[in-house]
Structures are given as C-alpha cells and as structure tokens.
Short mmCIF file of C-alpha atoms and ligand atoms in Angstrom, two decimals:
data_model
loop_
_atom_site.label_atom_id
_atom_site.label_comp_id
_atom_site.label_asym_id
_atom_site.label_seq_id
_atom_site.Cartn_x
_atom_site.Cartn_y
_atom_site.Cartn_z
CA MET A 1 0.00 0.00 0.00
CA PRO A 2 1.26 3.52 -0.72
CA THR A 3 2.50 6.00 1.81
CA LEU A 4 0.75 9.36 2.29
CA GLY A 5 2.42 12.64 1.42
CA VAL A 6 0.40 15.50 2.85
CA ASN A 7 0.44 18.66 0.76
CA ILE A 8 0.14 21.65 3.12
CA ASP A 9 0.01 24.44 0.51
CA HIS A 10 -3.51 25.46 1.47
CA ILE A 11 -2.62 26.10 5.08
CA ALA A 12 -0.43 28.81 3.58
CA THR A 13 -3.25 29.90 1.25
CA LEU A 14 -5.34 30.71 4.33
CA ARG A 15 -2.49 32.64 5.93
CA GLN A 16 -1.74 34.60 2.75
CA ALA A 17 -5.42 35.57 2.45
CA ARG A 18 -4.74 37.93 5.37
CA GLN A 19 -0.98 38.38 4.86
CA THR A 20 -0.59 37.39 8.49
CA VAL A 21 1.24 34.72 10.53
CA GLU A 22 -1.49 32.11 11.03
CA PRO A 23 -2.08 29.35 10.28
CA ASP A 24 1.59 28.43 10.02
CA PRO A 25 2.38 25.58 7.59
CA VAL A 26 5.37 24.66 9.74
CA ALA A 27 3.04 23.90 12.68
CA ALA A 28 0.67 22.08 10.31
CA ALA A 29 3.50 19.85 9.12
CA VAL A 30 4.28 18.84 12.72
CA LEU A 31 0.63 17.91 13.32
CA ALA A 32 0.40 16.03 10.03
CA GLU A 33 3.47 13.99 10.94
CA LEU A 34 2.13 13.29 14.44
CA ALA A 35 -1.05 11.98 12.80
CA GLY A 36 0.92 9.61 10.58
CA ALA A 37 1.82 11.51 7.42
CA ASP A 38 4.74 9.75 5.74
CA GLY A 39 5.91 12.87 3.96
CA ILE A 40 5.24 16.59 3.64
CA THR A 41 4.79 18.19 0.23
CA VAL A 42 4.89 21.88 -0.65
CA HIS A 43 4.71 23.69 -3.97
CA LEU A 44 6.81 26.86 -4.06
CA ARG A 45 5.11 28.67 -6.91
CA GLU A 46 6.71 31.42 -8.92
CA ASP A 47 4.03 33.89 -7.75
CA ARG A 48 4.44 32.76 -4.10
CA ARG A 49 0.67 32.67 -3.72
CA HIS A 50 0.83 30.25 -0.79
CA ILE A 51 4.10 28.68 0.35
CA GLN A 52 6.90 31.22 0.93
CA GLU A 53 10.66 30.64 0.89
CA ARG A 54 10.62 31.14 4.65
CA ASP A 55 8.26 28.16 4.99
CA LEU A 56 10.42 25.95 2.82
CA ARG A 57 13.58 26.78 4.76
CA LEU A 58 11.93 26.16 8.15
CA LEU A 59 10.28 22.96 6.93
CA ARG A 60 13.68 21.69 5.83
CA GLN A 61 14.76 22.01 9.47
CA THR A 62 11.59 20.65 11.10
CA VAL A 63 10.20 17.89 8.85
CA ARG A 64 11.11 14.50 10.31
CA THR A 65 9.62 12.33 7.53
CA HIS A 66 10.56 13.50 4.05
CA LEU A 67 10.13 16.81 2.32
CA ASN A 68 8.93 16.79 -1.29
CA LEU A 69 9.35 20.12 -3.10
CA GLU A 70 7.04 20.61 -6.07
CA MET A 71 8.46 23.21 -8.44
CA ALA A 72 8.69 24.42 -12.00
CA ALA A 73 11.75 23.41 -14.04
CA THR A 74 13.29 26.88 -14.01
CA PRO A 75 16.84 28.03 -13.18
CA SER A 76 15.69 30.10 -10.18
CA MET A 77 13.81 27.13 -8.67
CA VAL A 78 16.74 24.80 -9.31
CA ALA A 79 18.98 27.23 -7.40
CA ILE A 80 16.56 27.22 -4.43
CA ALA A 81 16.28 23.42 -4.47
CA LEU A 82 20.07 23.01 -4.51
CA GLU A 83 20.35 25.35 -1.55
CA VAL A 84 17.47 23.99 0.57
CA ARG A 85 17.96 20.33 -0.40
CA PRO A 86 14.51 18.73 -0.09
CA ASP A 87 14.47 14.92 0.07
CA TYR A 88 13.10 14.88 -3.44
CA VAL A 89 11.78 17.30 -6.02
CA THR A 90 8.65 16.87 -8.11
CA LEU A 91 8.78 18.87 -11.33
CA VAL A 92 5.39 20.31 -12.29
CA PRO A 93 4.20 22.60 -15.09
CA GLU A 94 3.22 26.06 -13.89
CA ARG A 95 1.17 28.89 -15.34
CA ARG A 96 0.48 32.04 -13.35
CA GLU A 97 -3.21 32.19 -14.33
CA GLU A 98 -4.06 28.64 -13.26
CA VAL A 99 -6.01 27.95 -10.06
CA THR A 100 -4.00 24.79 -9.47
CA THR A 101 -1.67 22.59 -11.50
CA GLU A 102 -3.81 21.81 -14.52
CA GLY A 103 -2.10 18.89 -16.19
CA GLY A 104 1.07 16.89 -16.33
CA LEU A 105 4.45 18.07 -17.58
CA ASP A 106 4.79 17.82 -21.35
CA VAL A 107 7.98 15.76 -21.22
CA LEU A 108 7.44 14.63 -24.80
CA ASN A 109 7.86 18.14 -26.20
CA TYR A 110 10.13 19.68 -23.56
CA GLY A 111 12.29 16.63 -22.90
CA ALA A 112 15.62 18.41 -23.29
CA THR A 113 14.78 21.09 -20.69
CA VAL A 114 13.32 18.57 -18.27
CA ARG A 115 16.24 16.19 -18.73
CA SER A 116 18.82 18.89 -17.98
CA VAL A 117 17.02 19.89 -14.76
CA VAL A 118 16.62 16.23 -13.71
CA GLN A 119 20.27 15.55 -14.33
CA GLU A 120 21.45 18.68 -12.53
CA LEU A 121 19.40 17.92 -9.41
CA GLN A 122 20.10 14.18 -9.37
CA SER A 123 23.84 14.69 -9.92
CA GLN A 124 23.75 16.83 -6.75
CA GLY A 125 21.98 14.06 -4.80
CA ILE A 126 18.36 15.26 -5.06
CA PRO A 127 16.16 12.58 -6.67
CA VAL A 128 13.48 13.84 -9.04
CA SER A 129 9.90 12.83 -9.74
CA LEU A 130 8.03 14.07 -12.84
CA PHE A 131 4.33 14.91 -12.57
CA VAL A 132 2.93 13.47 -15.80
CA ASP A 133 -0.34 12.41 -17.35
CA PRO A 134 -0.60 8.60 -17.40
CA GLN A 135 -0.01 8.44 -21.16
CA PRO A 136 2.44 5.89 -22.63
CA GLN A 137 4.37 8.48 -24.69
CA GLN A 138 4.79 10.83 -21.74
CA LEU A 139 5.95 7.94 -19.57
CA ALA A 140 8.48 6.82 -22.17
CA ALA A 141 9.80 10.39 -22.42
CA ALA A 142 9.93 10.60 -18.61
CA ALA A 143 12.03 7.43 -18.44
CA GLU A 144 14.50 8.95 -20.91
CA THR A 145 15.18 11.88 -18.59
CA THR A 146 16.54 9.40 -15.97
CA ALA A 147 14.09 10.74 -13.33
CA ARG A 148 13.60 8.20 -10.50
CA TRP A 149 9.82 8.54 -10.19
CA VAL A 150 6.78 9.69 -12.05
CA GLU A 151 3.82 11.09 -10.18
CA LEU A 152 0.76 10.07 -12.18
CA HIS A 153 -1.68 12.96 -12.57
CA THR A 154 -4.97 11.70 -11.13
CA GLY A 155 -6.94 14.85 -11.98
CA THR A 156 -8.85 13.42 -14.95
CA TYR A 157 -9.87 10.41 -12.86
CA ALA A 158 -10.82 12.66 -9.93
CA ASN A 159 -12.88 15.00 -12.11
CA ALA A 160 -14.81 12.23 -13.90
CA ALA A 161 -18.49 12.99 -13.36
CA HIS A 162 -19.92 9.54 -14.04
CA ALA A 163 -19.03 6.11 -12.70
CA ALA A 164 -18.23 4.74 -16.18
CA ASP A 165 -15.84 7.63 -16.91
CA GLN A 166 -14.20 7.21 -13.53
CA LYS A 167 -13.71 3.49 -14.17
CA ARG A 168 -12.16 4.22 -17.59
CA GLU A 169 -9.78 6.77 -16.06
CA LEU A 170 -8.88 4.35 -13.27
CA ASP A 171 -7.95 1.80 -15.94
CA VAL A 172 -5.75 4.45 -17.58
CA LEU A 173 -3.98 4.92 -14.23
CA TYR A 174 -3.55 1.14 -13.81
CA ARG A 175 -2.05 0.85 -17.29
CA GLY A 176 0.12 3.95 -16.80
CA SER A 177 1.48 2.59 -13.56
CA ALA A 178 2.33 -0.78 -15.14
CA ILE A 179 4.04 0.87 -18.13
CA ALA A 180 6.03 3.19 -15.88
CA GLN A 181 7.25 0.29 -13.77
CA GLU A 182 8.22 -1.68 -16.90
CA LEU A 183 10.27 1.35 -17.93
CA GLY A 184 12.09 1.23 -14.58
CA LEU A 185 10.29 4.20 -13.05
CA ARG A 186 8.98 4.28 -9.50
CA VAL A 187 5.36 5.46 -9.28
CA ASN A 188 3.58 8.04 -7.12
CA ALA A 189 0.22 9.65 -7.85
CA GLY A 190 -1.79 12.68 -6.87
CA HIS A 191 -4.04 15.62 -7.62
CA GLY A 192 -7.71 15.90 -6.84
CA LEU A 193 -7.75 12.83 -4.58
CA THR A 194 -10.46 12.95 -1.91
CA TYR A 195 -12.01 10.84 0.86
CA TRP A 196 -14.29 9.36 -1.82
CA ASN A 197 -11.93 8.51 -4.67
CA THR A 198 -8.56 7.66 -3.09
CA ALA A 199 -9.04 3.99 -2.12
CA PRO A 200 -9.11 2.58 -5.70
CA VAL A 201 -5.91 4.48 -6.57
CA ALA A 202 -4.22 3.18 -3.42
CA GLN A 203 -4.89 -0.37 -4.69
CA ILE A 204 -2.78 0.09 -7.83
CA SER A 205 0.06 -2.40 -7.71
CA GLY A 206 3.46 -0.83 -6.99
CA MET A 207 2.03 2.58 -6.11
CA GLU A 208 4.53 4.13 -3.67
CA GLU A 209 3.11 7.42 -2.48
CA LEU A 210 -0.09 9.43 -2.84
CA ASN A 211 0.25 13.20 -2.53
CA ILE A 212 -2.96 14.70 -1.21
CA GLY A 213 -3.64 18.27 -0.15
CA HIS A 214 -6.85 20.17 -0.74
CA SER A 215 -9.24 17.50 0.48
CA ILE A 216 -7.34 16.92 3.74
CA ILE A 217 -7.07 20.64 4.51
CA SER A 218 -10.76 21.13 3.63
CA ARG A 219 -11.78 18.38 6.03
CA ALA A 220 -9.46 19.75 8.72
CA VAL A 221 -11.29 23.08 8.61
CA LEU A 222 -14.66 21.41 9.10
CA VAL A 223 -13.71 18.83 11.71
CA GLY A 224 -11.89 21.54 13.69
CA LEU A 225 -14.51 24.29 13.45
CA GLU A 226 -16.72 23.24 16.36
CA ARG A 227 -13.84 23.16 18.79
CA ALA A 228 -12.49 26.46 17.52
CA VAL A 229 -15.87 28.16 17.98
CA ARG A 230 -16.30 26.67 21.47
CA GLU A 231 -12.88 27.97 22.51
CA MET A 232 -13.64 31.49 21.26
CA LYS A 233 -17.10 31.40 22.88
CA THR A 234 -15.43 30.61 26.20
CA LEU A 235 -13.24 33.69 25.78
CA CYS A 236 -16.29 35.82 24.96
CA VAL A 237 -18.46 34.73 27.87
CA GLY A 238 -15.65 34.02 30.34
CA GLN A 239 -15.08 30.84 32.31
CA ALA A 240 -18.10 29.55 34.26
N1 LIG B 301 0.57 16.45 -6.74
C1 LIG B 301 0.92 17.52 -7.48
C2 LIG B 301 2.03 17.38 -8.46
C3 LIG B 301 0.27 18.76 -7.32
O1 LIG B 301 0.64 19.82 -8.07
C4 LIG B 301 -0.74 18.87 -6.35
C5 LIG B 301 -1.40 20.19 -6.12
O2 LIG B 301 -0.47 21.09 -5.65
C6 LIG B 301 -1.06 17.74 -5.59
C7 LIG B 301 -0.42 16.52 -5.82
C8 LIG B 301 -2.12 17.77 -4.54
O3 LIG B 301 -3.35 17.97 -5.15
P1 LIG B 301 -4.63 18.21 -4.27
O4 LIG B 301 -4.42 19.48 -3.49
O5 LIG B 301 -5.74 18.31 -5.26
O6 LIG B 301 -4.76 17.02 -3.35
#
C-alpha cells in the first residue's frame, strides 16, 4: 500500500489571504506527521501565492519524515532546491493564471529542458519525480530523462463525473502505472484525490506514495470548526 504525502500548501493559502502569521504551515507539518503523514509536500510557486521561501527553509529544518518540493523546471527554482535540499523534487508545469496545477508536464515536447534539470538535481543528490499524465508516450519520455519517479496525474480520474468515466480513467492509471514500472520508473500519484476517490488508486500495484492536499485541509477546517468556535465562545463569555 502507498505512503501518504500531505500537501500543506492550502494552510499557507489561508495565511496569505490575510498576509498574516497564522495558520503556520510549519506547525501544520508537525501535526500532520504526528497523525501519521509519511511525507510533507509543498509547492513553491513562482508567484508565491501560498508557500513562501521562509516556509520551505523552516520545513527543511523541522520535517522528520521526508520533504517533497514541487516546483517548475526553471533556473531560479533549481537554485533554491540546490540550496534547501529537499528529500526529493517533483517537477510540475506552472502557469500564473491557473487555479492549481492543470495537467502533467509535457515531457514529450520539452524533454531536453526537463532532462537537464533532472540531471542537474540528481547529480547533486536530489532525486526527481516528474508529474505526468498517465499516457504511454509521456511515460516513455519521462524514463529517458533518468528521473527516479513519475507522479501520475490523477486529476482526470478525480474530475470524472460519471461512474463509467471514472472506471475508464482508473484503468488508464492502472495501465500507466504498469508501463512506468516496466520502464524502470517508480510510481507516485496525486491531484484531486479525496475521501471518496482515493481507495481505488491506493490499490494500484506498486504505487509508492499518494500526494494529497486540498481535500485533507478542507476536512481539517470542518472537523476543527466546532472546537475552535467553542474555545472562542469561552473567551467571549468568560469561564463559568
Ligand atoms: N501532486 C501535485 C504534483 C500537485 O501539483 C498537487 C497540487 O499542488 C497535488 C499533488 C495535490 O493535489 P490536491 O491538493 O488536489 O490534493
């Protein structure tokens, strides 16, 4: 069964909404690890809309499991990764206008750029995973870059509106995982996974890690709200 990498970007989204100091993703990472997270994932985006460099540097010091840095394949991000030294890097495509990562890396058409970033990071001891759509040609191109892992993009599966479409997309993930492993790649998966659609993906043979963020943070807000309100109410009315 796969391990769970908890993506804490949206703790930082909440903080940045007020440009304040809470909630702190560093504290969230500690709680996630205490609850059993096997890894902590953050995406340092070019526009710094959620995770900040300060978070990444502190997380490097505090994370006790492993730290997965999602980033674009750009020279400035490579420089940060080489300095901070996460346990592994996941290369993702990035567009400023997107709400979240919208699809996998196009390794087929940008293989040379991706390969040079993979080789630079891996030669400095930072293994690389490529976030790709579960398509055979993309997987073959990913293997050629010498990246250790692929992270299969589960977004199309997660967004499937009907059971038949979801089943078809699950089959695509099964096939993609098998092809990747035949090519010598290790396999992770993520994006859009929720409390309702994760279990079938976790059953895929050889799946190593699932990276899940938005759904966990969304549930945390709701399961924690009652207690938070009660604690503030106590402050308002005073202790009995
Ligand atoms: N994996 C990758 C490569 C991602 O870009 C993201 C979103 O940042 C995730 C996993 C987590 O996706 P979600 O927040 O939908 O669980």
